[in-house]
Each structure stands twice: as structure tokens, then as C-alpha cells.
Phi, psi and omega in degrees: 000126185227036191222101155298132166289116188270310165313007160277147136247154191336298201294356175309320178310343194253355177272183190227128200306102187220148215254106192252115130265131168295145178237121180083194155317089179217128143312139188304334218240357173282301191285000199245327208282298209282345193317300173301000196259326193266328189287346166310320152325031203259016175190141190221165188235131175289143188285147163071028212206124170275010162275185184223164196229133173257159230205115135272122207225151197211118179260350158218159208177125194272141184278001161250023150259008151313304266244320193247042185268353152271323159339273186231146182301334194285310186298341184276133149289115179247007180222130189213103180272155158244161197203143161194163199259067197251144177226347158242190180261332171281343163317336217283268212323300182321328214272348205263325170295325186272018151302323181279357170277319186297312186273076161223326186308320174190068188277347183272339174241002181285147169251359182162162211203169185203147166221133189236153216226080169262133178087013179247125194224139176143198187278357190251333170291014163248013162294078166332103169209161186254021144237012157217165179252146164219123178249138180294329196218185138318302148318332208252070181204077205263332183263063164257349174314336170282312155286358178264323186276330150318338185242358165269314165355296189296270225342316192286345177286315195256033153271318202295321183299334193275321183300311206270340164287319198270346165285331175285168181243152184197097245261347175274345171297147171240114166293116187284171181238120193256143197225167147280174209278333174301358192243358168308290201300338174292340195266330178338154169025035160278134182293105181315337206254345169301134207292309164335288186295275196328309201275354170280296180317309221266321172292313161330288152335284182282016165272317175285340157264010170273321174303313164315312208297308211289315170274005165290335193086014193237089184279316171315313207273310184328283172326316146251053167254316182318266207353288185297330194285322152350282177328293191289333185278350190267307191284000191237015177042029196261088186276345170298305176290345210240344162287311162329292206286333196255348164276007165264356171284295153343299208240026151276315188263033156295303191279322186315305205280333201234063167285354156318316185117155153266349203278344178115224158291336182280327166310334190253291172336280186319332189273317201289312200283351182218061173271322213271316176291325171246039127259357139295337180278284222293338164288336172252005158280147183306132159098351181280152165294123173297190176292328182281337166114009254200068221290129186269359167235113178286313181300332186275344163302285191309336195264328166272327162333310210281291194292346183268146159302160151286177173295303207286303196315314196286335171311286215268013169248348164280333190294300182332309205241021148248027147278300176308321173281348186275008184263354199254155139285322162301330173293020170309309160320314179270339168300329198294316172298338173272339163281342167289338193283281174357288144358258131014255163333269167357293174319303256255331189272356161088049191242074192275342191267342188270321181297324188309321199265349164287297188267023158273347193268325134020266166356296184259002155291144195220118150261180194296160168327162183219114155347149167309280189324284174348295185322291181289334184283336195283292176319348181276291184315336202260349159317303252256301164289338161246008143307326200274325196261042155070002156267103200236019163267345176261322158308303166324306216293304179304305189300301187321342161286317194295329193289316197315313198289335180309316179259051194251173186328303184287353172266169196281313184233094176297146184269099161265005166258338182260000183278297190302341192281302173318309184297321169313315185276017130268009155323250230301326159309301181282019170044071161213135158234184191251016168254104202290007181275339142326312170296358211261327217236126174050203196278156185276165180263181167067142174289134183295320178323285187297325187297300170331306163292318129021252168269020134304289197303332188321308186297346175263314165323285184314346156310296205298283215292337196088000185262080190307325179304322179314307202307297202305330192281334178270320170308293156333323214266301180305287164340287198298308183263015190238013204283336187282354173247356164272147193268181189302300188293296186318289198321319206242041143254327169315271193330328182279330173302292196320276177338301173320281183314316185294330176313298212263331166214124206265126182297142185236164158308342213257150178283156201245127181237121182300171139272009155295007172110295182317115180269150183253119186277173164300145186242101165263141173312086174275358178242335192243109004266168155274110202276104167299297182223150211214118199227144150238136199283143180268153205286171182290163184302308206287017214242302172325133183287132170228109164301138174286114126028096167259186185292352188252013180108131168285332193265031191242080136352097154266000192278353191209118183295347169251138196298341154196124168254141168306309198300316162331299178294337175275342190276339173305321164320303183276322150350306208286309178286000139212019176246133171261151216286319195294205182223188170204149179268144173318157193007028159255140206300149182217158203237108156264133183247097176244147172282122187215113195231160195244144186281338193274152168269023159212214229235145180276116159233152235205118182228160178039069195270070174222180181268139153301103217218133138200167203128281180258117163270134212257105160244127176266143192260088177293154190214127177249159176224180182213105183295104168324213186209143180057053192257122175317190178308146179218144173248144155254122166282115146254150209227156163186171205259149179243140159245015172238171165236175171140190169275162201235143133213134207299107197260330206159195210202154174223162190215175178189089203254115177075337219103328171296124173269146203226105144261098158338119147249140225279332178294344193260343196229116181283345214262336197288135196236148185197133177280017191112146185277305202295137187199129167282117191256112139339131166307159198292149180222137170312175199213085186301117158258153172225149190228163159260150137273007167268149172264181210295154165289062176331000183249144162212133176334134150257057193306140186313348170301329176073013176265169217233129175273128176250031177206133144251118161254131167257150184211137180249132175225143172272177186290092217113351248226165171212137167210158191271119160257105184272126162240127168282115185260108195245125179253144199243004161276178181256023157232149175323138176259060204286014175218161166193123165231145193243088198252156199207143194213145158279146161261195163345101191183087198267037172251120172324137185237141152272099195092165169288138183267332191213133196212139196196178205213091162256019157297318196285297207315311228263354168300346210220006192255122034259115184277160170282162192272145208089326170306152195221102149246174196232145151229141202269122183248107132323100127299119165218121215262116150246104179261166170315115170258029161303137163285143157299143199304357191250355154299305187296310178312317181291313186284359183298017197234016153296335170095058166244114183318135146249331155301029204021045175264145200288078175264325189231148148328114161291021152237165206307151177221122178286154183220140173285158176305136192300303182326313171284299262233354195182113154312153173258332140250107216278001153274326158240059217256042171244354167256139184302174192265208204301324210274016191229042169263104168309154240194122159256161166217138176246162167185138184279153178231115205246152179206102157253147196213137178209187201191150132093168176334289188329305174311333189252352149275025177108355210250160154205188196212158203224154192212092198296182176180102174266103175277108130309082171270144154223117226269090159282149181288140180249301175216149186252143143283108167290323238195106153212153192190163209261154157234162178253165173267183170298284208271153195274347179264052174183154182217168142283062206294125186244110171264073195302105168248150181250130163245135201256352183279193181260000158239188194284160167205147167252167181222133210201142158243158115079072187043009154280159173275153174260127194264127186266143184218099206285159182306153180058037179227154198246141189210144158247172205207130195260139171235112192270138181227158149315132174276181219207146205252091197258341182301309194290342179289154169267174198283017121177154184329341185209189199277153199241049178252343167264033192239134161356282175200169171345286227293349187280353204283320208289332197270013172276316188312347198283316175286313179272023168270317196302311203320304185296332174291300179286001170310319187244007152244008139073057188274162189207157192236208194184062171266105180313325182305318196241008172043045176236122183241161152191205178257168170241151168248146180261008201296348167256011178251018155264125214263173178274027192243321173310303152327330189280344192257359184247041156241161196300102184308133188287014186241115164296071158319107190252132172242139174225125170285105188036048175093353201231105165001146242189095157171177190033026147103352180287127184269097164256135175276130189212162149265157179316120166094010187256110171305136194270111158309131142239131186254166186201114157209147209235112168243160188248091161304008184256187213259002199198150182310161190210133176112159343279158202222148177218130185253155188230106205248129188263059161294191203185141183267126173273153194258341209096330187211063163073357182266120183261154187230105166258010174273082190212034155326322210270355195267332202223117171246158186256116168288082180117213197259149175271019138296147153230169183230119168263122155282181202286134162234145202270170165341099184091345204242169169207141233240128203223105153245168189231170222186171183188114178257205195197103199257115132311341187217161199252161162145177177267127148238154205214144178247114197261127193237110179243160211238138162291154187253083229222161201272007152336270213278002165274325158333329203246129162004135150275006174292348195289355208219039160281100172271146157332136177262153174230131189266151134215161212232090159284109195262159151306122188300149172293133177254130166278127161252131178274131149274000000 
């Protein structure tokens, strides 16, 4: 026998061999059809009989393992259908011979035969007969499951009959010697009669009639029958056979142990189709078990016990007797079988280490050549078998021969579908599958090594077979999950390979369905590049959405009447952690930013680079880059547009790599840290340029605030200086722009500002408003920089020694006096006396300018976007006050403020106030300038510009009164400054350089003394005339401008003569007389009120006289300032009266 059965098993010994073939012409797929029809018979419960006859069926089957069909029983084909096609009647006699041709084949072991007939009709398929059958068509054949259980029927008459012959003894018979076929020839010219030789026929016999037994359904007498054939086959050292009886002894108590079957899937199909009939034989069998467990012949149970193997006992007697087969060489088949058989047995008891060592001896049996097909099929079964006992990296291994041998050199038309089908199915040995999300999660398993070659052979197989897509998935396949053991030259002959194939089909997403049904998912490139971090970017500052502010607060729930639940704040929590706080708006580009390095030893390139979104609909803007090789973190934007609103989230990227299209999903790559997908995109909002007529800043702002300028313009002004900042505002969105306000804040700016710095009209601009997209409005900004025009104190110190008053006492000449340039006359650092001082130090001011603006959806659910312009002045000094103090005037309502100015640039400048003339002042030269002003009713201020409960304490309340005193002085002396060379003017202020002693001198004494001379105002040096011998009216009044009563007072009026040179004649009884007392005495006067006395002089003599008026001195009047009791000086001029001469 040289065509081993890989498919036996133990319980096979009890089946009875039966040989189903076609005769002529039958279609293949007509004949499998009734094929299947008959092997569902495979067990029958005998009529009249509690056995069961179990049935093997075979449609090809070598007529010389017939041969060894006394050896073992099973191996004899005792049964033989036949199928054929006849469709006339004269066909019939050819087709009826080669039926007696088919049996002839194995006419020596059949107990009986069937010829089944489709298609003949007529007188003669009306012909009774019992070995054919006749059916009109196929379609038409409802008995043959009937007629199959009828032709087993026999079989079991002439098994019984042959069982029952050959079991009786029949002790006058010379029993023959059943032999195999190789031992014929060995038996020759042996003495027959010899006690030796008997006990061989005789061991012989009952092995063979235990085999009988065994397909008869009568496992008890089979079980002793092995026994004694044991015995007797042991004492005669006849080891081929006495290995036979004890592997029929193995699968009697097999059957026992294991009635389920050992075979597997085939086994279990034969236990599932006939469980209900053969748990009807076995309950009425001798020796059979009830439903209950609860043997209804007790002795025959006991009697089979005794005789059944145990499960350990059944191992070491397959070992005894595939040892005993290893002695025959011709006997390989059967040792080969008996070790699968083993196996089997092994599997079912879960002894994986000893079936291992049964199929490694498998293994190393060497039969005759063996065919390809033999070949692939033995390498299949023994995969198959160390599946079952749980080796399944050894299962791999065999199969992975079997798929090699499939293509191998010597066949004329290598099976390259059936070699890729064999190689899938040995993934799962090498701990490989074809889905890469296996691969994503924890370490890898499986030799890496073995995987490779591998999927190598796939990608080749798959070469082989034309199917370039297979190819791109395994190679894909390889790249991604292998990427870390290849070495650099393996990366780029794969990538070149890949790169070839794609050329021709370019790898895709879609799962690849084999035909056998198995689908191949898609492999996206999650390594090329490798992604680490995955952010989404908040819209540019000037880009970003702001909700307006409602009345209940942004961080205010209305959805929950309490002001805080934990649960809540926790589920809010989980919120945050995957919803992100900012937004991204309808059709503006939004941005992801991931960190990404390429792995590869050359340089990457990453072409349709975009993002994966649902939620919103997205349109991504692909982008390709090219990664260096082996390149740290690299960040990449990817950018797209949401063309909806709601929420959005971002799942991954798709890429295209190699040829390969890839989609990433974020869920898939474990290693990636990301602050969140999710982001809510906002209704469309405009979209505000704004351009300048200043040009751009190197400097840029940092407000403290942490918002971000998205323009800067610088502008150099002198100090004082004013210029029109045009800013144009252009909307560059798709939507209307219908609001805009506009706020403006100084910054980083430790310099006093005077005035408003930035001033502007947003009425014309808002006229022109709702702007359209494309459109241009302008708004008009004043820059006007007032810094402190105080000179430094080491200024002051140097010019102090001209003698210039500061305590307004009448020391200097109220007209202008040149003074030399400070520059000339004394460095100010004798170390750096080619550099200008402190005062020619440039001043920066910084300020921001907010546009806040919205439009279009957005504006009506609430949103707007705000838009910065960072101004960089930078403030030259124009003119400095070194020096300023007071002189009095004539008159009491008036005074002289003497200003000492420096012009601090580098040109000529003029300088002018008020009804002054304009003073030219060359660079670096100091001049001063008198300005006579009114004094000032500072009383009349309220006690400060705004209410004075927000203010700190006294003293910031004394310096805003300081301030709005300076603010009023300098309204009205309007000093201005000039440089012609450079056509630029602006203003100078004096509000920080007056100091308080100077304010108590420019203000209004709060009580006013008016003096009148015959009716005529008394002040500015004005002389009233009067004559000799005329009494003069003197008025005296007093209004009291201070806050609280005054008075009472008594004045005392003196005249006097000035000599000129310094001598006053207060002696002038005989000149001047008073018409009443020269006292005059003022009650008390109130607030706001004012008081009048009248008085009367008398001039005796003609000359100038001045009247000098002094105050008693009583504790009234000390309580109050003397500034308060300044009078008018009074002049008068007596003349001689005009004498009329009468005509």
C-alpha cells in the first residue's frame, strides 16, 4: 500500500469501505450532487437487529490498498455504486458492461454493488432488478437514500455471514494464512503443519475476526477477539500482525471512550448526522449504555469494561504497535496512519506533548516518492494536526511548506491561489494578522523575522497570481507593521518595491475581498510620517470670535437653578477635557497643528497631506511637505475651511505616501497626545484690514494683556506737535461689516500726558457703514503727544546763577532778557561735553487702538472680533521752561509770567503766546519771555473736576485742582512753537512747570478792592484829575469772593508825595484835607456780597499826590493772607481851577 489516508481515525476500523464512482459521461457537478446524497447515509440501524452498521464512502479509492484489505477490514472496499448517464436503450448494454468492468476492479473483496441509471426510460428501466436503479433525470430521484439503505442491508448479510463463518471453530478445518501483500511471497515453501505456523493462522484469524466483529457493530466480542489475537500473535513474534490486533484492540476501546468520534470535523458531522439512530443502536445494544447512564445488561457492561482499554493504556498500545510497524518498511502507510490516528486520540485528551512526539515520528516515515499533490496534502494534514494539539507556530510551519510546494519547480503549472490561500493561513501561527490595528496596541508579539519572509512570500505569491492591489496591501502591510525591524536598506528596497506596484495601482482604503469571502482591511500609513502631537489652533488674535457679554454672565448656567451642584461642575469637566474652549468661524481658514518626524533613513515626501472632520462640513485644503530623513519633531499645519456651523471634530488625517492613500484616524494611534477634537464653528463673521498712512513699526508692542497687535505703525513728533493719523478700514470678508467701535488705551508709558493723546470722529466713518465686502472706509485719527516741558533739575541748577526771580519779587525787568546757551556756557557732563544733556532725550509713548467689529450671522447670534493697531511715538523734545516766575503789574488784576525757554533741537524755532510778538531762538539757545496775563479766579473752580469721594486721599484730590488750574492758564496763553526749516509747529504747555507759589501769584486775591476817584476807576497807573479847592469823592469797595465772612475792617487813608528818589513827604496837612474822618471802617461781609463806603478829599495845593491806604492791624485781619489786602495804588493830579473872566 503506498497512498496513505490522512483523514483516518480510530473509529474508521468500525466502518465498512464503500466505493461511489461515475461510469461515462456524468457531469462533475450531477455526480457530487447525488455523491452527497448517498454519503449522508452513513449509518443505519440493522433491521431486526439492535446494531448499527457505520458506512465510509469514497469516490476514488487505489485499487492496491484493496489489497491489504485482510490485514485490516476497513481498507477492504466491500461495497461499489456506480452512476451513469445512459439516455437511450441501445446505450444500455455498453453502459451495463462497464459496470462488470468497474467490479472486477474489486471483485475480490465486494460483498455487493449498485449501478444507479439517470436518464433512461422505457421498457427496459421498468425491469425489475436489485443492482440497478433507474431514475428519469436527476431532479427526479427521491429514493435513492432508500435504495442506499437497502444495499447496506446486504452488506451486513454477507458481513454477518462471513463473521459468522469465520467465528465458529471448526477444529477439522485448516485455517488459512492471511497474509499482506508483500509476505506472500516470503511464506513459500514454509512447513504448514507446524505448531508455530498454526498459532500464526490462529492469531491471524481472531485479529480478523475481531475486525469483522467490530464492523458488525459487536464491540464486545471485537475486544476479545483483539485479546486472544494478541496473545497468540506475541507468542509467535508475528509483529506486523500483533501491531494490527493491538491497533484494533486501540480504536475498539476508543470507540468506547470517545463516541463522539476523534476525526474532527469529519467526526463530528458523522456523530451530529446520525446521533438519534445511534443513540437508538447503543441503547439496545449488549453492553450499551441507557439514557441514564445505567448499563440494562449489567454482565455485558462489566464484561466490556474488563476488556476495554483504559485512555493511558490506549497511548502505550499505539506506541507497542507503530514500533512493531517500524520494523516492516513496506508497512510505512500504515505506521503513518497509525501515528495520526494517535494523534487524534491525544488531541481529544488534551496530551499535546506526547501527540507532538507521535507526529514528529510522522514526520520521519519515509514512503515511495510521493507526488506534489501527496506532498502538499501530507504537509497539509500534519499543519492540521499540530493545530488541533494547540502547536500552532509548527502548524504554521508545515502549512507554509505546503503553500512552498504548491509553487514548487517541478510542477508544470504552479497553484499560485492555492499557495496564497495556504500562506494566509498561516498568519495566525506566527501571531500575524492582516488587520494593522493589531499591531497598534502594546508590544509586538511574534518573531519579527519569520513574519517578514512571510509577507514577502505573500507579496510574491501575489505577483504571481496578477494581482498588483494584493501586492500594494502587503507591502503596505509590511512598511507599516514591520517598520521597526527593518533595517535601512530593507526600508528602501520595500519603498521601491511599493513605489513600482503603485505606479500601476495605486493603494487605496477599500477592503480587498479574496475569493474565498476574506476581506483584507486597508493599511493606513500611521508611521510615514510619525505623528506625536495633534493640536488645534485657535483662529490669529485679529481673527478670533468674542461673545457679547450677556446680563447673566458667560460662566453662569441658566440651565440649573443652583448656583453650584459638584455634579454638574464635574460633568462640565469632562466637557472642557474634550470640547475645546475657543471657536472657529463659518468660511475662515482654521488650522491644526501636528508634530510630526519621519522614520525613514532618506527624505519623506507626504503628498495630500489634509485633514479627516465630521460633524461640519469641511473642506480640507491639502498640503504636501518633505520630510528629511530621520528628522526630529517637525510641526505641520494643516489648514481647511468649515463651511457650516455646529460642532466639528477633528478624527485624523489622510496622507499619500509611496502611491499609498492613507486615512489616519486619531483613534488608531495610541501614542498621540492631543488637548482636544472638538471645536465649535460659529456663524460667518467680516473680516477688517485696516492699512495706515504711517508707515510699518520695528517695534512691537507687548501689551501687558497678552493680546496680540496685528499691525504696528511709528510715527517721531516733536513735543507738542499734532498729526492726522488716515487709517483705512477694508472689508476682506464675505460678509457685511454693520458695527464698529473703536477704543484706544496708552501703554508701557511711564511719561505724564497732558490732553487728549489720540482723538478722532467716528460719526463720518460709521456713515458709510454697512460696509460691503471689498469696500473701503477711512477713519481720521489726531495724534497729539503733550509731554511735561519742565527742564531738569541739573538744568536748573546750572542757569540759577543769573539771579531770576522765583518768588516773584520785583528783581528783573518784565521785558525779554537774552541769556546765554546753556551749551556754551557749561557742560553738562564734563565727560561728555560734545553730547547734548538730559533734555534732548527722546520719549517714547506707546498706544493701542481697538476695532471692535462684527457683521453679517455672526453679529445676530452675538459674536464680534476685535482688531488691534499698535502706535509707536517717538516724542523729541521741542522746548524746554527752565525757569518760570511771576512779576506784578500795575494793576492788581494782572500779572507777569517770565518764562525762560530752551529750545532743545537742532533748528532755528520760533516761539509766540498770546498778543506777544514771536521770539526766534537758535538751536541750544535759552531766551526768556514776559507774558502779562489776567490773574485767575481759581476760587470759582469746583473743589475738583469730578466728584471727590473717588479720589485716595487730600492730596491726589490737591494735585487734579493743580492740574486744572495749570490746564486753564495754559488755555489762555496759547504759546506755540515754529520751525520753519522743517515747516512743523505745535504747542508748548506750561501745565508742569508751574509750580504753587507761582499759582498763588497768577490768582485773583479772593477779597477785590475797587478804589474810585470822583467816579473813575483807580488801577493800571491811571491819574485822576481834579481841581484845587473841589472836594474829591473816594469810594472804597470791597466784594468778598472767598467762601466764608470777612470783616470787619478799618482802613486808614494817608497821602503822599513821591520825591522820585525814593523819599515819600507824608507831611501834607497844610496840602490836603479830609471832608470827614480819612478811617473808614467795613463791617463784616458775607460770601458773594459786597460792601461800598464813600469818604471825601480837598486838594489845597496843585502837584501829584498818591494815596497810600493801610489796614489796622486787629486779630480780623490777621487770620487772612496779606495777599488778600492788595490795593489799587492811587494817583491824582491837582490842577489849578480854570478862572471864567465875564466879558
Amino acid at each position: 500500500m503506498s497512498v496513505p489516508d490522512y483523514m483516518q481515525c480510530a473509529e474508521d476500523h468500525q466502518t465498512l469501505l464503500v466505493v461511489v464512482q461515475p461510469i461515462g459521461t456524468v457531469p462533475e457537478e450531477c455526480f457530487f450532487r447525488i455523491y452527497k446524497r448517498i454519503s449522508a447515509v452513513s449509518q443505519v440501524n440493522v433491521r431486526d437487529s439492535q446494531r448499527v452498521l457505520y458506512i465510509r464512502y469514497r469516490h476514488h479509492y487505489p485499487p492496491e490498498n484493496n489489497e491489504w484489505g485482510d490485514f485490516q477490514t476497513h481498507r477492504k472496499v466491500v461495497g461499489l455504486i456506480t452512476i451513469t448517464d445512459c439516455s437511450s436503450a441501445k446505450d444500455w448494454p455498453q453502459t451495463f458492461e462497464k459496470f462488470h468492468l468497474h467490479k472486477e476492479l474489486y471483485g475480490a473483496t465486494l460483498y455487493d454493488s449498485r449501478l444507479f441509471v439517470f436518464g433512461l426510460q422505457g421498457e427496459i428501466a421498468e425491469q425489475p432488478r436489485t443492482d440497478v436503479a433507474f431514475y428519469p433525470s436527476y431532479d427526479e430521484c427521491e429514493t435513492v437514500e432508500k435504495r442506499i439503505e437497502d444495499f447496506i442491508e446486504s452488506l451486513f448479510i454477507v458481513l454477518e455471514s462471513k463473521r459468522l463463518d469465520r467465528a465458529t471453530d471448526k477444529s477439522g478445518d485448516k485455517i488459512p494464512l492471511l497474509c499482506v501483500p508483500f509476505e506472500k511471497k516470503d511464506f513459500v515453501g514454509l512447513d504448514t503443519d507446524s505448531r508455530h505456523y498454526k498459532k500464526r493462522c490462529q492469531g491471524r484469524m481472531r485479529k480478523h475476526v475481531g475486525d469483522l466483529c467490530l464492523q458488525a457493530g459487536m464491540l464486545q466480542d471485537s475486544l476479545v477477539h483483539y485479546h486472544m489475537a494478541v496473545e497468540l500473535l506475541r507468542s509467535v513474534n508475528d509483529f506486523l500482525w500483533l501491531g494490527a490486533a493491538l491497533e484494533g484492540l486501540c480504536s475498539a476501546s476508543v470507540i468506547y471512550h470517545y463516541p463522539g468520534g476523534t476525526g474532527g470535523k469529519v467526526g463530528s458531522r458523522r456523530a451530529q448526522g446520525g446521533s438519534l439512530s445511534a443513540e437508538a443502536g447503543n441503547r439496545h445494544r449488549p453492553g450499551a449504555l441507557t439514557s441514564n447512564g445505567i448499563n440494562a445488561d449489567t454482565s455485558a457492561e462489566i464484561g466490556r469494561a474488563k476488556n476495554c482499554l483504559s485512555p493511558e493504556d490506549i497511548i502505550d498500545k499505539y506506541k507497542e504497535a507503530i514500533s512493531y510497524y517500524g520494523k516492516y518498511k513496506n508497512a510505512g502507510v500504515i505506521e503513518l496512519e497509525a501515528c495520526v490516528k494517535a494523534v487524534r486520540v491525544l488531541a481529544i485528551q488534551k496530551r499535546s506533548m506526547e501527540a507532538s512526539e507521535f507526529l514528529q515520528n510522522a514526520v520521519y516515515i519515509n514512503l515511495r516518492q510521493l507526488s506534489e499533490e501527496e506532498k502538499i496534502q501530507r504537509y497539509s494534514i500534519l499543519s492540521e494536526l499540530y493545530e488541533r494539539i494547540g502547536f500552532h507556530r509548527k502548524s504554521a510551519f508545515f502549512k507554509r511548506i505546503a503553500a512552498m510546494q504548491c509553487a514548487a519547480p517541478s510542477i508544470p503549472e504552479p497553484g499560485w491561489r492555492a499557495c496564497y490561500k495556504l500562506l494566509l493561513e498561516t498568519l495566525p501561527g506566527y501571531s500575524l494578522s492582516l488587520d494593522p490595528k493589531d499591531f497598534s496596541k502594546g508590544t509586538h508579539r511574534g518573531w519579527a523575522a519569520v513574519q517578514m519572509r512571510l509577507l514577502h512570500e505573500l507579496v510574491y505569491a501575489s505577483r504571481r497570481m496578477g494581482n498588483p492591489a494584493l501586492c500594494v496591501r502587503h507591502l503596505s502591510f509590511l512598511l507599516q507593521t514591520m517598520l521597526d525591524f527593518l533595517s535601512d536598506q530593507e526600508k528602501k528596497d520595500v519603498t521601491q518595491s511599493l513605489e513600482s506596484y503603485t505606479a500601476k495601482c495605486p493603494g487605496t482604503m477599500e477592503y480587498i475581498t479574496l475569493p474565498d469571502g476574506l476581506k483584507l482591511p486597508p493599511v493606513p500609513f500611521t508611521k510615514l510620517p510619525i505623528v506625536r502631537s495633534v493640536k488645534l489652533l485657535n483662529l490669529p488674535t485679529s481673527l478670533r470670535p468674542h461673545k457679547v457679554k450677556s446680563l447673566l454672565g458667560q460662566n453662569v448656567s441658566t440651565k440649573s437653578p443652583f448656583i453650584y451642584s459638584p455634579i454638574i461642575a464635574h460633568s462640565r469637566g469632562e466637557e472642557r477635557s474634550k470640547k475645546i474652549e475657543f471657536q472657529w468661524v463659518q468660511g475662515d481658514v482654521c488650522e491644526v497643528q501636528l508634530m510630526v518626524y519621519n522614520p525613514m533613513p532618506f527624505e519623506l515626501r507626504v503628498e495630500n497631506m489634509g485633514l479627516l472632520t465630521t460633524g461640519v462640513e469641511f473642506e480640507s485644503l491639502p498640503a504636501a511637505l518633505s520630510l528629511p530623513a530621520e528628522s526630529g519633531l517637525y510641526p505641520v499645519t494643516l489648514v481647511g475651511v468649515p463651511q457650516t456651523t455646529g460642532q466639528i471634530t477633528v478624527n485624523g488625517y489622510h496622507t499619500s505616501v509611496f502611491g499609498v492613500f492613507s486615512d489616519c484616524l486619531l483613534d488608531n494611534l495610541p501614542g498621540v497626545k492631543t488637548s482636544g477634537c472638538t471645536v465649535e464653528v460659529i456663524p460667518a463673521l467680516p473680516r477688517l484690514q485696516i492699512s495706515t498712512s504711517l508707515p510699518r513699526s520695528a517695534h512691537t508692542l507687548q501689551p501687558s494683556s497678552g493680546d496680540e497687535i496685528s499691525t504696528n505703525v511709528s510715527v517721531q513728533l516733536y513735543n507738542g506737535e499734532t498729526q492726522q493719523l488716515i487709517i483705512k478700514l477694508e472689508n476682506i470678508g464675505t460678509e457685511p461689516l454693520e458695527k464698529l467701535e473703536v477704543t484706544a488705551k496708552t501703554v508701557n508709558t511711564k511719561e505724564k500726558l497732558y490732553g487728549d493723546f489720540l482723538t478722532w470722529k467716528l460719526e463720518d466713518t460709521l456713515s458709510q457703514f454697512p460696509l460691503k465686502p471689498g469696500k473701503i472706509a477711512t477713519l481720521t485719527v489726531n495724534i497729539k503727544v503733550k509731554l511735561d516741558f519742565s527742564c531738569q533739575e541739573n538744568l536748573l541748577q546750572d542757569l540759577s546763577d543769573d539771579g531770576i526771580s522765583v518768588s516773584g519779587l520785583p528783581l528783573s525787568s518784565p521785558f525779554r532778557q537774552v541769556v546765554k546757551p546753556r551749551v556754551e556756557t557749561k557742560p553738562i557732563n564734563p565727560q561728555e561735553s560734545s553730547k547734548a544733556g538730559d533734555f534732548s532725550h527722546v520719549k517714547t509713548l506707546e498706544a493701542i487702538l481697538n476695532f471692535k467689529y462684527s457683521g453679517g450671522p455672526g453679529h445676530v447670534e452675538g459674536y464680534y472680533r476685535d482688531l488691534s493697531l499698535g502706535l509707536h511715538v517717538e516724542v523729541e523734545p521741542s522746548v524746554f521752561f527752565t525757569r518760570v516766575s511771576t512779576l506784578p503789574a500795575t494793576s492788581t488784576r494782572q500779572c507777569h509770567l517770565l518764562l525762560d525757554v530752551f529750545n532743545s533741537t537742532e533748528h532755528e524755532l520760533t516761539i509766540s503766546a498770546r498778543n506777544n510778538e514771536d521770539l526766534i531762538l537758535h538751536a541750544g539757545e535759552c531766551q526768556r519771555m514776559a507774558i502779562q496775563v489776567d490773574k485767575f479766579n481759581f476760587e470759582s473752580f469746583p473743589e475738583s473736576p469730578t466728584d471727590g469721594t473717588q479720589f485716595a486721599n487730600a492730596k491726589q484730590l490737591e494735585e487734579e485742582r493743580q492740574q486744572a488750574k495749570g490746564l486753564e492758564i495754559n488755555s489762555k496763553l496759547d504759546i506755540c512753537w515754529k520751525i520753519p526749516s522743517l515747516k512743523r509747529e505745535g504747542e508748548a504747555s506750561v501745565e508742569g512747570v508751574l509750580n504753587q507759589l507761582v499759582l498763588e501769584h497768577l490768582q485773583l486775591a479772593p477779597l477785590q478792592w475797587d478804589i474810585l476817584v470822583d467816579g473813575q476807576l483807580c488801577d493800571c497807573d491811571i491819574v485822576v484829575n481834579c481841581k484845587v479847592g473841589d472836594p474829591v469823592p473816594l469810594q472804597v469797595k470791597l466784594t468778598n469772593w472767598s467762601k466764608h465772612s470777612v470783616g470787619p475792617f478799618a482802613l486808614t487813608v494817608m497821602p503822599y508825595q513821591d520825591y522820585q528818589n525814593g523819599v515819600h513827604n507824608y507831611e501834607l496837612q497844610d496840602a490836603i484835607t479830609f471832608v470827614g474822618s480819612n478811617t473808614f471802617y467795613i463791617d463784616s461781609v458775607k460770601p458773594t456780597k459786597d460792601s461800598v463806603y464813600f469818604g471825601a478829599l480837598l486838594f489845597l495845593y496843585t502837584g501829584d499826590f498818591y494815596l497810600n491806604i493801610k489796614f489796622h492791624e486787629d486779630n480780623c485781619n490777621k487770620e487772612l493772607p496779606l495777599s488778600w489786602f492788595c490795593l489799587p495804588s492811587v494817583h491824582i493830579r491837582a490842577t489849578e481851577p480854570v478862572v471864567q473872566t465875564k466879558l
